[in-house]
Amino acid sequence: MSGGLPIPKPAAAAPNVKDPRACFSKETIARFDAQVKQYPTTRSALIPILHYAQEEKGWISRETIEMVAVYLKLAPIQVWEVATFYPMFHLQPVGRHVAWVCRNISCDLRGCNEIIDAFHKKCGVAPGQTTADGKLTLRLAECLGGCAQAPVMDIDGTYYENLTPEQVGSILDRLK
Amino acid sequence: MGELYLFNRIQKPGYRGTLAEYAAEGGYAALRKALAMTPEEVVAIVKDSGLRGRGGAGFPTGFKWTFMPKPNDPRARYLAVNADESEPGTCKDRILMERDPHFVLEGILISAYAIRAKAAYIYIRGEYRASKIAMDSAIAEARAAGIINEKIMAPGLGAEVPLLAYTHVGAGAYICGEETALMESLEGKRGQPRPKPPFPANFGLWGMPTTVNNIETLANVPPIITKGVAWYQTMGTKPSPGNFLCGVSGDVNKPGVYELPLGIPIKSIINDVAGGVWKGRALKGIIPGGSSSGFLPKSIVDGGIAMDHDSLKNQGSFIGTASVVVFDETRCIVRAVKILCQFYHHETCGQCTQCREGCAWLDQIICRIENGDGREDDITTLLALCDGMRGKTICALSDAAAIPVQLALQHFRAEFEEHIRSKRCPLGNPKMEFHTDGRHSHDHLHNTQTVHTDVLTLHGIENPEAGRYRETMRHPS
Ligand SMILES: Cc1cc2nc3c(=O)[nH]c(=O)nc-3n(C[C@H](O)[C@H](O)[C@H](O)COP(=O)(O)O)c2cc1C
Ligand code: SF4
Ligand code: FES
């Protein structure tokens, strides 16, 4: 079973989270607060808030789940079931950067497999794996909505389109 | 190629879509004109125009709006704008949002007024960060300019109405494009479609009357209001009026997103608009309207089939998102079907047995055929499975997964049989690389399916079955 992401292991003991405001930066909390105001129910802000939390922490840990639950006055399971449903949330630590390479039909026709191979050649990662130096995690995405500019890749929210295998190396070099 | 009204500004060099630029092009005149009418008058114009939804189902937009409750109903109403665009092959809504966000916003505000919405929520897929930034800044500009607010004077009603729009992001689940899953997701839940009835116009977002419309659909509204119904119907065909955004991808010389009149022959889209099949090769087949619309062979394209709702329906396909994926003569249809089956298997929400199990079985059987391990009765099994998946589930994803397999078997059956008989790809494509890195398995993609084990571990219970489901899904290698 190499290549698969491991199922997250539970922490040894449940962290006792009392004040989520102490667990996130001021900026992140301000984003939480602004998001909640948009909706008639606080629960509606959950997915955007998980994004903000992930942007700060890098991934969604069990502590983050519980902190968000306390913040939104939800049961932890209500947060957890959402975090596990949506593929963009990382339930285990990932590299400093995450590259999503589209593997769907238009990108397959236009050579996404060569892009994936280029990652392997350049830094030895296969889909689902993180480089040894913790710089990058490679994942496969379903259609990213750039089919007419295939093949497409998304690194940390920036799209790279009409990609060639040769470009992969220089794009990776530019990442810190 | 006729008059453009969706891409006319985007095409201009240097146009960046700011409020000043949009206003200089006559922007927000349609909104002013609409606010001088009653909401019901706006609905009537859109209904008369014959505009049909561009999100997939092709439902008449004005007609959908009439399902909303009567004006004296005291409940809050909402407009949910579908910018989840994840149908493989589709890449159009994104261009409108990124490059002409005020145009999109104007369409949203007019539509929100027409259905008397308290607010509009724009559900943007999580990956579209650029779209979200563009829409957020357009909303901020419009708010600063007094175009949107809690209270905007509507001369047509002689009263102040709320005109509000917010963005909301998803997180990578295709199923959230289905209208009721979208509402669940907006409420902060798993994106699992709701059984209908009750329909959204009666019980939608937060239990209130709601209309769901696609971004491109709503972008048609401002030009209809400004230029009128008669003008709108000069484009397209009678049952399918107007222009549409056509993404052309795959094996063509000039892939791209083009604004074209509905009813244009698909052959002309490939040859005249997209520069023909690449590398001087012949056409093998197409996907006419996003992955769910299945495969059509060259013969049907050459037969002059048009890109409109009725023509495609007659072929057992449908217009979907009107995004064409082109396959040249060297391509293996079994491989293409496999990629789509893996996609639907990954995206099924798992509520309905037919869909959850059906998608997994389709994926496994197609993978085994592609891999040279197909069995003689596999085609019969596939057809029986597809039959069991059609029209029996909460939402249409199950149908969407079955249609590509059915149409591929209808038009390219010999290719499947040849794979099974000769235990390899007759087109000489190498056996799929089942690397040990799991590239073509789902391990690296799956968070969703392991929820039962995750729930247990959250409560500190070690589950001996953990990961079992993943194992059973692994493709034969
Ligand atoms: C599985 C599934 C996925 C869908 N994805 C989208 C989508 O990404 N974008 C969209 O606009 N409509 C999508 N739809 C269609 C919506 O349910 C709905 O019909 C549409 O948003 C209505 O808007 P319209 O009337 O303006 O077309 C999807 C439907 C299904 C069954
Ligand atoms: S048809 Fe599939 S995706 Fe739709 S509700 Fe049922 S299981 Fe979920
Ligand atoms: S198939 Fe890769 S972006 Fe659509």
XYZ file of C-alpha atoms and ligand atoms in Angstrom:
696
model
C 0.000 0.000 0.000
C 2.680 2.478 -0.800
C 1.623 5.860 -2.043
C -1.628 6.057 -0.141
C -2.044 8.635 2.533
C -2.286 6.987 5.932
C -5.515 7.177 7.852
C -4.980 9.778 10.568
C -4.215 8.338 13.976
C -6.020 9.794 16.953
C -4.057 11.873 19.417
C -3.176 10.085 22.632
C -5.634 12.076 24.683
C -8.319 14.551 23.721
C -6.843 18.030 23.886
C -8.780 20.184 26.262
C -9.582 23.184 24.127
C -11.271 25.983 26.004
C -10.511 29.116 24.052
C -10.171 28.837 20.278
C -9.189 32.484 20.148
C -5.951 31.567 21.867
C -5.219 28.834 19.345
C -5.276 30.833 16.099
C -3.562 34.048 15.108
C -5.432 37.337 15.414
C -5.693 37.581 11.628
C -7.216 34.130 11.286
C -9.729 34.822 14.035
C -10.678 38.072 12.300
C -11.347 36.083 9.121
C -13.481 33.619 11.121
C -15.477 36.464 12.647
C -16.071 38.167 9.305
C -17.119 34.913 7.660
C -19.728 34.056 10.272
C -21.472 37.409 9.741
C -22.410 36.441 6.176
C -24.964 33.815 7.063
C -28.133 33.388 9.070
C -26.545 30.404 10.882
C -23.002 30.157 12.215
C -22.632 26.562 11.027
C -22.715 27.790 7.414
C -19.281 29.326 7.869
C -17.717 25.935 8.568
C -16.108 25.173 5.197
C -14.544 28.620 4.691
C -13.332 28.531 8.298
C -11.685 25.147 7.793
C -9.899 26.655 4.787
C -8.631 29.554 6.912
C -7.558 27.171 9.661
C -5.727 24.996 7.151
C -4.001 28.025 5.664
C -2.603 28.877 9.081
C -1.796 25.392 10.361
C -0.960 23.623 7.102
C -3.356 20.765 7.743
C -6.448 19.877 9.759
C -5.401 18.165 12.962
C -7.631 16.775 15.623
C -6.952 19.859 17.725
C -8.004 22.120 14.885
C -11.243 20.166 14.547
C -11.996 20.640 18.211
C -11.027 24.305 18.226
C -13.243 25.041 15.248
C -16.054 23.092 16.901
C -15.781 25.179 20.051
C -15.612 28.370 17.996
C -18.764 27.516 16.006
C -20.518 25.862 18.961
C -20.779 22.583 17.075
C -20.124 19.013 18.163
C -16.647 17.920 17.033
C -18.219 15.209 14.901
C -20.068 17.858 12.876
C -16.747 19.413 11.983
C -14.996 16.093 11.468
C -17.613 14.710 9.089
C -17.210 17.784 6.922
C -13.410 17.759 7.018
C -13.408 14.125 5.875
C -15.937 14.670 3.072
C -14.059 17.348 1.170
C -10.822 16.364 -0.580
C -9.182 19.781 -0.230
C -8.739 19.339 3.521
C -5.534 17.589 4.491
C -6.120 15.274 7.420
C -2.445 14.592 7.923
C 0.623 16.799 7.693
C 1.636 17.785 4.165
C 4.645 19.504 2.659
C 5.055 23.277 2.734
C 3.530 23.336 -0.735
C 0.849 21.106 -2.210
C 0.792 20.486 -5.957
C -2.454 19.165 -7.404
C -2.042 17.753 -10.903
C -5.264 17.192 -12.846
C -5.630 13.585 -14.008
C -9.006 13.912 -15.727
C -9.920 13.433 -19.352
C -8.742 16.578 -21.150
C -5.485 16.657 -19.215
C -4.956 12.952 -19.869
C -5.234 13.606 -23.604
C -2.768 16.462 -23.318
C -0.109 14.657 -21.323
C -0.688 14.898 -17.578
C 1.119 11.605 -17.111
C 4.339 13.160 -18.372
C 3.856 15.924 -15.807
C 3.490 13.366 -13.034
C 6.600 11.572 -14.271
C 8.461 14.886 -14.282
C 7.678 15.281 -10.579
C 9.060 11.838 -9.973
C 12.263 12.582 -11.863
C 12.733 15.979 -10.297
C 12.088 15.214 -6.653
C 11.257 11.548 -6.359
C 7.624 11.856 -5.389
C 4.686 9.852 -6.630
C 1.097 11.007 -6.130
C 0.196 11.041 -2.466
C 3.797 11.392 -1.338
C 5.764 14.209 0.255
C 9.383 14.970 -0.572
C 11.966 13.943 2.023
C 12.771 17.595 2.806
C 9.096 18.336 3.496
C 8.942 20.912 0.736
C 6.204 19.482 -1.432
C 3.302 17.053 -1.456
C 2.069 15.802 -4.822
C -1.596 14.948 -5.215
C -3.830 14.122 -8.138
C -6.870 16.297 -8.730
C -10.034 15.691 -10.673
C -10.859 18.236 -13.391
C -9.573 21.635 -12.279
C -11.637 23.592 -14.797
C -8.800 24.505 -17.111
C -9.436 21.793 -19.713
C -8.904 24.085 -22.699
C -5.442 24.903 -21.308
C -4.547 21.326 -20.375
C -2.504 19.976 -18.739
C -3.255 21.930 -15.590
C -1.712 22.009 -12.136
C -2.613 23.960 -9.014
C 0.092 24.789 -6.479
C -1.120 26.527 -3.310
C -4.058 28.042 -5.182
C -2.091 29.249 -8.222
C -2.922 27.638 -11.545
C -0.243 26.553 -14.024
C -1.729 25.863 -17.453
C -0.482 24.549 -20.799
C 2.213 22.877 -18.726
C 5.159 21.031 -20.197
C 7.260 18.490 -18.299
C 10.240 20.814 -18.757
C 8.496 23.612 -16.834
C 7.946 21.452 -13.768
C 11.570 21.696 -12.674
C 11.812 25.467 -12.852
C 8.439 25.931 -11.146
C 9.610 23.741 -8.277
C 12.927 25.567 -8.046
C 11.112 28.849 -7.574
C 9.203 27.523 -4.551
C 10.886 28.071 -1.208
C -19.323 34.321 -35.766
C -22.292 36.611 -35.155
C -22.737 39.053 -32.336
C -21.039 38.477 -28.994
C -22.682 39.570 -25.777
C -20.905 37.427 -23.159
C -17.295 37.847 -24.233
C -17.580 41.233 -25.977
C -15.699 43.089 -23.247
C -13.334 40.277 -22.270
C -12.114 40.165 -25.853
C -10.975 43.770 -25.794
C -7.260 44.037 -25.172
C -6.474 45.541 -21.796
C -9.964 45.083 -20.330
C -9.529 44.153 -16.673
C -13.130 44.166 -15.525
C -12.984 46.898 -12.885
C -16.137 48.801 -11.987
C -14.951 51.916 -13.851
C -14.224 49.935 -17.007
C -17.469 48.009 -16.799
C -19.497 51.180 -16.211
C -17.780 52.843 -19.178
C -19.098 49.978 -21.324
C -22.654 50.662 -20.192
C -22.446 48.376 -17.175
C -25.219 48.349 -14.563
C -27.667 50.055 -16.952
C -29.598 46.784 -17.064
C -29.817 46.731 -13.269
C -31.179 50.292 -13.227
C -33.687 49.353 -15.891
C -34.742 46.258 -13.946
C -35.176 48.169 -10.686
C -37.588 50.483 -12.496
C -39.799 47.449 -13.172
C -41.545 45.157 -10.728
C -39.794 41.851 -10.041
C -42.632 40.047 -11.780
C -42.059 42.083 -14.948
C -38.397 41.058 -14.924
C -39.382 37.412 -14.530
C -41.795 37.746 -17.439
C -39.101 39.141 -19.758
C -36.634 36.375 -18.920
C -39.383 33.802 -19.341
C -40.353 35.214 -22.744
C -36.739 35.226 -23.876
C -36.642 31.447 -23.706
C -33.292 31.459 -21.848
C -32.425 27.945 -20.693
C -30.066 27.069 -17.836
C -26.422 26.565 -18.761
C -25.581 24.482 -15.696
C -26.453 21.128 -17.201
C -30.165 20.439 -17.132
C -31.185 23.178 -19.607
C -34.263 24.120 -17.603
C -36.031 27.339 -18.736
C -34.770 30.019 -16.350
C -37.744 32.384 -16.207
C -40.059 29.436 -15.722
C -37.939 28.217 -12.799
C -38.236 31.643 -11.200
C -42.047 31.451 -11.291
C -41.886 28.492 -8.889
C -40.892 30.858 -6.106
C -43.692 31.714 -3.660
C -46.097 34.619 -4.170
C -44.876 38.097 -3.118
C -47.030 38.118 0.018
C -45.310 35.002 1.413
C -43.408 36.333 4.451
C -40.479 33.873 4.269
C -36.972 35.027 3.345
C -35.894 33.901 -0.137
C -32.418 33.264 -1.443
C -30.593 33.035 -4.728
C -27.845 30.415 -4.773
C -25.440 30.939 -7.637
C -23.763 27.794 -8.893
C -20.088 28.456 -9.586
C -18.962 24.976 -8.611
C -17.974 24.161 -12.212
C -16.313 20.747 -11.903
C -17.759 18.759 -14.780
C -14.750 17.338 -16.640
C -14.310 19.259 -19.889
C -15.951 22.428 -18.559
C -13.966 25.629 -18.063
C -16.236 28.576 -18.882
C -17.822 30.087 -15.734
C -14.348 30.719 -14.434
C -13.488 33.021 -17.348
C -16.569 35.157 -16.753
C -15.833 35.466 -13.037
C -12.131 36.164 -13.371
C -12.281 38.591 -16.265
C -15.655 40.298 -16.102
C -16.835 39.928 -12.489
C -19.120 42.978 -12.541
C -20.986 41.540 -15.511
C -21.625 38.364 -13.533
C -22.551 40.406 -10.475
C -25.035 42.518 -12.410
C -26.764 39.367 -13.653
C -26.871 38.028 -10.110
C -28.340 41.236 -8.677
C -31.053 41.493 -11.339
C -31.985 37.867 -10.765
C -31.978 38.295 -6.987
C -34.330 41.246 -7.415
C -36.565 39.250 -9.755
C -37.099 36.504 -7.195
C -37.193 39.022 -4.315
C -34.181 37.434 -2.663
C -32.906 38.626 0.675
C -29.389 37.818 -0.514
C -27.479 35.929 -3.187
C -24.795 33.396 -2.255
C -22.220 32.583 -4.908
C -20.908 29.057 -4.332
C -17.435 28.998 -5.911
C -15.471 25.764 -6.027
C -12.560 25.797 -3.591
C -9.871 25.550 -6.268
C -11.044 28.736 -8.023
C -9.143 31.125 -5.827
C -8.746 33.689 -8.622
C -12.505 33.668 -9.231
C -13.206 34.204 -5.565
C -10.773 37.106 -5.346
C -12.273 38.724 -8.461
C -15.849 38.314 -7.253
C -15.002 39.552 -3.742
C -13.367 42.672 -5.048
C -16.255 43.314 -7.441
C -18.677 42.990 -4.527
C -16.571 45.376 -2.439
C -16.434 47.904 -5.289
C -20.164 47.641 -5.853
C -20.826 48.142 -2.176
C -18.588 51.202 -2.006
C -20.372 52.628 -5.061
C -23.779 52.079 -3.465
C -24.853 49.485 -6.031
C -25.371 46.786 -3.437
C -26.586 47.332 0.086
C -29.231 46.292 2.596
C -31.531 48.964 1.216
C -31.529 49.987 -2.423
C -34.306 52.117 -3.849
C -36.349 50.212 -6.438
C -38.549 52.738 -8.281
C -40.506 49.869 -9.814
C -41.740 48.870 -6.370
C -41.691 52.361 -4.902
C -39.791 50.816 -1.991
C -36.326 49.898 -0.819
C -35.134 46.335 -1.389
C -32.077 44.457 -0.166
C -29.495 43.811 -2.879
C -26.783 41.675 -1.334
C -24.277 39.170 -2.649
C -21.730 37.031 -0.829
C -19.190 34.488 -1.983
C -18.810 31.079 -0.403
C -16.143 28.494 -1.199
C -16.392 24.752 -1.583
C -13.574 22.325 -0.946
C -13.124 20.018 -3.889
C -16.282 17.910 -4.069
C -17.892 17.628 -7.529
C -21.225 16.592 -6.061
C -21.649 20.069 -4.531
C -22.547 21.302 -8.026
C -25.807 19.405 -7.696
C -28.251 22.043 -6.516
C -29.398 20.456 -3.261
C -25.890 19.265 -2.340
C -24.776 22.837 -2.949
C -27.298 24.034 -0.391
C -26.206 21.437 2.161
C -22.613 22.494 1.620
C -23.522 26.169 2.019
C -25.124 25.255 5.321
C -21.810 23.829 6.498
C -22.622 20.158 5.992
C -21.441 17.221 3.917
C -22.473 17.722 0.295
C -25.128 15.051 0.146
C -28.071 15.814 -2.161
C -31.530 16.082 -0.638
C -34.448 14.013 -1.848
C -36.933 16.054 -3.893
C -39.679 17.030 -3.140
C -39.582 19.362 -1.336
C -38.108 21.380 -4.186
C -35.697 24.265 -3.528
C -38.291 26.887 -4.530
C -40.215 25.783 -1.480
C -37.561 24.427 0.877
C -34.035 25.471 -0.009
C -31.221 27.225 1.801
C -31.871 27.183 5.551
C -35.324 25.802 4.767
C -36.343 28.917 2.846
C -37.502 29.299 -0.769
C -34.416 29.261 -2.982
C -33.527 29.392 -6.660
C -30.291 27.862 -7.938
C -28.791 29.147 -11.188
C -25.527 28.746 -12.994
C -23.084 31.642 -13.507
C -23.335 31.611 -17.313
C -27.132 31.466 -17.128
C -27.234 34.622 -15.028
C -24.731 36.369 -17.308
C -27.376 36.146 -20.049
C -29.803 38.209 -17.975
C -28.363 41.764 -18.247
C -28.202 41.714 -22.084
C -31.756 40.340 -22.234
C -32.991 43.169 -20.022
C -31.095 45.834 -21.975
C -31.709 44.673 -25.525
C -34.962 42.810 -25.217
C -36.495 39.490 -26.084
C -36.697 40.002 -29.860
C -32.972 40.689 -30.050
C -32.156 37.666 -27.900
C -34.101 35.332 -30.138
C -32.179 36.344 -33.237
C -29.399 34.101 -31.907
C -29.581 30.340 -31.528
C -32.646 28.300 -32.407
C -36.254 28.684 -31.391
C -36.233 26.039 -28.629
C -32.638 26.936 -27.632
C -32.138 30.680 -28.093
C -29.011 32.690 -27.391
C -25.277 32.154 -27.392
C -23.405 29.733 -25.180
C -19.858 29.381 -23.978
C -18.226 26.392 -25.576
C -15.071 24.933 -24.085
C -13.225 22.866 -26.672
C -10.455 20.648 -25.321
C -8.506 17.534 -26.193
C -7.089 16.710 -29.616
C -7.704 19.946 -31.530
C -5.364 22.579 -32.890
C -6.909 25.514 -31.046
C -8.428 24.455 -27.752
C -10.226 27.297 -26.019
C -13.485 28.735 -24.768
C -15.602 30.303 -27.495
C -18.906 32.154 -27.508
C -21.121 30.553 -30.159
C -24.808 30.522 -31.076
C -26.760 27.479 -29.925
C -27.611 25.176 -32.792
C -24.185 25.414 -34.441
C -23.108 22.059 -35.943
C -20.559 20.334 -33.737
C -18.500 19.562 -36.814
C -18.168 23.262 -37.435
C -17.112 23.836 -33.791
C -14.274 21.349 -34.247
C -13.153 22.341 -37.741
C -13.935 26.038 -38.108
C -13.715 27.300 -34.545
C -11.113 25.053 -32.938
C -8.880 24.625 -35.979
C -9.622 20.963 -36.654
C -8.227 17.747 -35.207
C -4.539 18.115 -34.420
C -1.518 16.470 -36.038
C -3.465 15.996 -39.280
C -5.286 13.058 -37.736
C -8.867 12.000 -38.274
C -11.628 12.372 -35.712
C -12.622 9.355 -33.658
C -15.348 10.733 -31.436
C -16.322 13.440 -28.981
C -17.783 14.120 -25.608
C -20.399 16.738 -26.550
C -21.255 18.441 -23.259
C -19.018 17.550 -20.350
C -18.194 14.050 -19.127
C -21.756 13.151 -18.127
C -23.011 13.523 -21.687
C -21.062 10.451 -22.823
C -19.391 9.654 -26.126
C -20.548 10.192 -29.699
C -18.699 8.730 -32.705
C -17.376 10.506 -35.790
C -20.321 9.293 -37.868
C -22.798 11.279 -35.792
C -20.594 14.379 -35.858
C -20.207 14.053 -39.633
C -23.954 13.572 -39.876
C -24.216 17.245 -38.953
C -25.515 17.001 -35.393
C -26.082 20.454 -33.899
C -25.149 21.720 -30.455
C -28.593 22.233 -28.972
C -30.792 20.590 -26.395
C -33.036 18.551 -28.686
C -30.430 17.278 -31.167
C -28.261 15.792 -28.440
C -31.195 14.395 -26.514
C -32.214 12.461 -29.626
C -28.856 10.677 -29.507
C -29.295 9.541 -25.911
C -26.874 12.235 -24.791
C -27.633 15.743 -23.552
C -26.181 19.209 -23.918
C -24.889 19.371 -20.349
C -22.321 22.115 -20.094
C -21.867 22.239 -23.904
C -18.140 21.595 -23.561
C -16.650 19.463 -26.303
C -13.774 17.045 -25.685
C -12.285 15.823 -28.957
C -10.617 12.413 -29.454
C -8.407 11.686 -32.458
C -8.229 8.336 -34.222
C -5.367 7.026 -32.086
C -7.262 7.275 -28.807
C -8.565 4.327 -26.850
C -12.175 4.740 -25.770
C -11.802 2.133 -23.024
C -9.138 4.249 -21.404
C -11.315 7.365 -21.687
C -14.246 5.546 -20.111
C -11.957 4.316 -17.380
C -10.865 7.823 -16.454
C -14.486 8.927 -16.184
C -15.503 5.866 -14.172
C -12.690 6.535 -11.724
C -13.921 10.098 -11.493
C -17.522 9.200 -10.676
C -16.384 6.525 -8.268
C -14.363 9.154 -6.468
C -17.195 11.697 -6.469
C -20.291 9.677 -5.559
C -21.568 10.884 -2.208
C -22.512 7.351 -1.246
C -26.097 7.816 -0.075
C -27.796 5.634 -2.681
C -26.845 2.000 -3.032
C -27.240 1.978 -6.831
C -24.824 4.847 -7.233
C -22.305 4.008 -4.518
C -21.957 0.361 -5.496
C -22.610 0.939 -9.192
C -19.824 3.493 -9.552
C -17.391 1.194 -7.744
C -18.311 -1.775 -9.936
C -18.133 0.181 -13.181
C -14.710 1.419 -12.178
C -13.428 -2.039 -11.284
C -14.770 -3.773 -14.371
C -13.590 -1.126 -16.830
C -10.181 -1.096 -15.176
C -9.899 -4.822 -15.520
C -10.891 -4.709 -19.199
C -8.410 -1.929 -19.849
C -5.765 -3.896 -18.035
C -6.225 -6.969 -20.226
C -8.045 -9.003 -17.598
C -11.567 -8.568 -18.946
C -13.977 -11.489 -18.821
C -16.346 -12.575 -21.559
C -19.534 -11.577 -19.748
C -18.172 -8.211 -18.598
C -20.049 -6.227 -21.235
C -23.352 -7.825 -20.237
C -22.565 -7.064 -16.608
C -21.735 -3.448 -17.442
C -24.997 -2.957 -19.299
C -27.003 -4.505 -16.492
C -25.226 -2.301 -13.969
C -25.930 0.843 -15.984
C -29.555 -0.126 -16.252
C -29.713 -0.434 -12.493
C -28.165 2.995 -12.055
C -30.498 5.001 -14.301
C -33.337 7.047 -12.837
C -33.377 5.320 -9.476
C -31.410 7.594 -7.181
C -31.677 10.803 -5.179
C -29.698 12.863 -7.686
C -28.528 12.546 -11.276
C -24.901 11.655 -10.557
C -25.759 7.993 -10.869
C -27.160 8.594 -14.363
C -24.178 10.771 -15.188
C -21.851 7.885 -14.359
C -23.828 5.343 -16.385
C -24.401 7.401 -19.555
C -20.735 7.487 -20.696
C -20.498 3.701 -20.297
C -23.768 3.097 -22.119
C -22.965 5.389 -25.032
C -19.425 4.062 -25.323
C -20.774 0.520 -25.479
C -23.403 1.563 -27.989
C -20.950 3.193 -30.377
C -17.608 1.518 -29.656
C -18.613 -1.932 -28.476
C -16.182 -3.701 -30.800
C -13.290 -1.959 -29.099
C -14.330 -3.296 -25.700
C -14.779 -6.797 -27.127
C -11.374 -6.639 -28.739
C -9.768 -5.625 -25.428
C -11.381 -8.594 -23.740
C -10.565 -11.057 -26.527
C -6.955 -10.138 -27.133
C -6.248 -9.176 -23.511
C -4.652 -5.924 -24.587
C -5.439 -2.632 -26.266
C -6.064 -3.211 -29.992
C -4.771 0.290 -30.699
C -1.406 -0.700 -29.334
C -1.650 1.478 -26.250
C 0.576 -0.027 -23.592
C -0.946 -1.727 -20.597
C -1.836 0.900 -18.045
C 1.020 1.513 -15.723
C -0.162 0.237 -12.378
C 2.877 1.593 -10.632
C 3.281 0.641 -7.061
C 3.047 4.354 -6.340
C -0.688 3.894 -6.625
C -1.004 6.582 -9.265
C -4.091 5.038 -10.749
C -5.613 3.760 -7.580
C -7.706 6.025 -5.448
C -5.747 5.859 -2.244
C -4.264 9.279 -2.579
C -7.588 10.806 -3.519
C -9.790 9.341 -0.862
C -10.750 11.100 2.254
C -14.463 10.700 1.821
C -14.895 6.980 1.872
C -13.118 6.337 5.114
C -15.415 8.410 7.252
C -16.730 5.478 9.248
C -13.283 4.592 10.447
C -12.413 8.219 11.044
C -15.474 8.692 13.195
C -14.423 5.793 15.348
C -10.897 7.037 15.714
C -12.157 10.461 16.699
C -13.695 8.794 19.691
C -10.452 7.066 20.461
C -11.609 3.646 19.263
C -9.161 1.663 17.169
C -11.052 0.079 14.351
C -9.696 -3.239 13.094
C -11.561 -2.681 9.837
C -9.798 0.595 9.175
C -8.757 0.879 5.575
C -10.640 -2.235 4.534
C -12.857 -0.335 2.137
C -9.853 1.170 0.441
C -8.342 -2.224 -0.042
C -11.451 -3.648 -1.679
C -11.452 -0.796 -4.140
C -7.964 -1.304 -5.391
C -7.824 -2.176 -9.019
C -6.603 -5.557 -10.109
C -2.993 -5.335 -11.077
C -23.772 15.624 -10.168
C -24.182 16.985 -10.626
C -23.231 17.999 -10.711
C -23.580 19.264 -11.135
N -22.607 20.228 -11.199
C -22.946 21.481 -11.594
C -21.962 22.507 -11.648
O -20.788 22.282 -11.340
N -22.337 23.754 -12.031
C -23.640 24.038 -12.369
O -23.939 25.172 -12.695
N -24.588 23.079 -12.338
C -24.280 21.818 -11.947
N -25.252 20.851 -11.885
C -26.637 21.214 -12.238
C -27.353 21.822 -11.033
O -27.933 20.781 -10.261
C -28.474 22.749 -11.446
O -29.286 22.092 -12.354
C -27.997 24.017 -12.075
O -27.046 24.661 -11.288
C -29.157 24.916 -12.282
O -28.753 26.111 -12.909
P -29.306 26.518 -14.333
O -30.796 26.299 -14.327
O -28.943 27.936 -14.429
O -28.621 25.660 -15.319
C -24.910 19.547 -11.482
C -25.854 18.532 -11.413
C -25.512 17.266 -10.999
C -26.561 16.203 -10.927
S -27.128 9.431 -6.848
Fe -25.055 9.165 -6.035
S -24.277 11.221 -5.692
Fe -26.522 11.392 -5.959
S -27.341 11.301 -3.874
Fe -27.310 9.198 -4.630
S -25.294 8.375 -3.962
Fe -25.205 10.601 -3.775
S -9.582 17.749 -17.309
Fe -7.847 18.687 -16.403
S -8.596 20.676 -16.052
Fe -10.370 19.699 -16.843
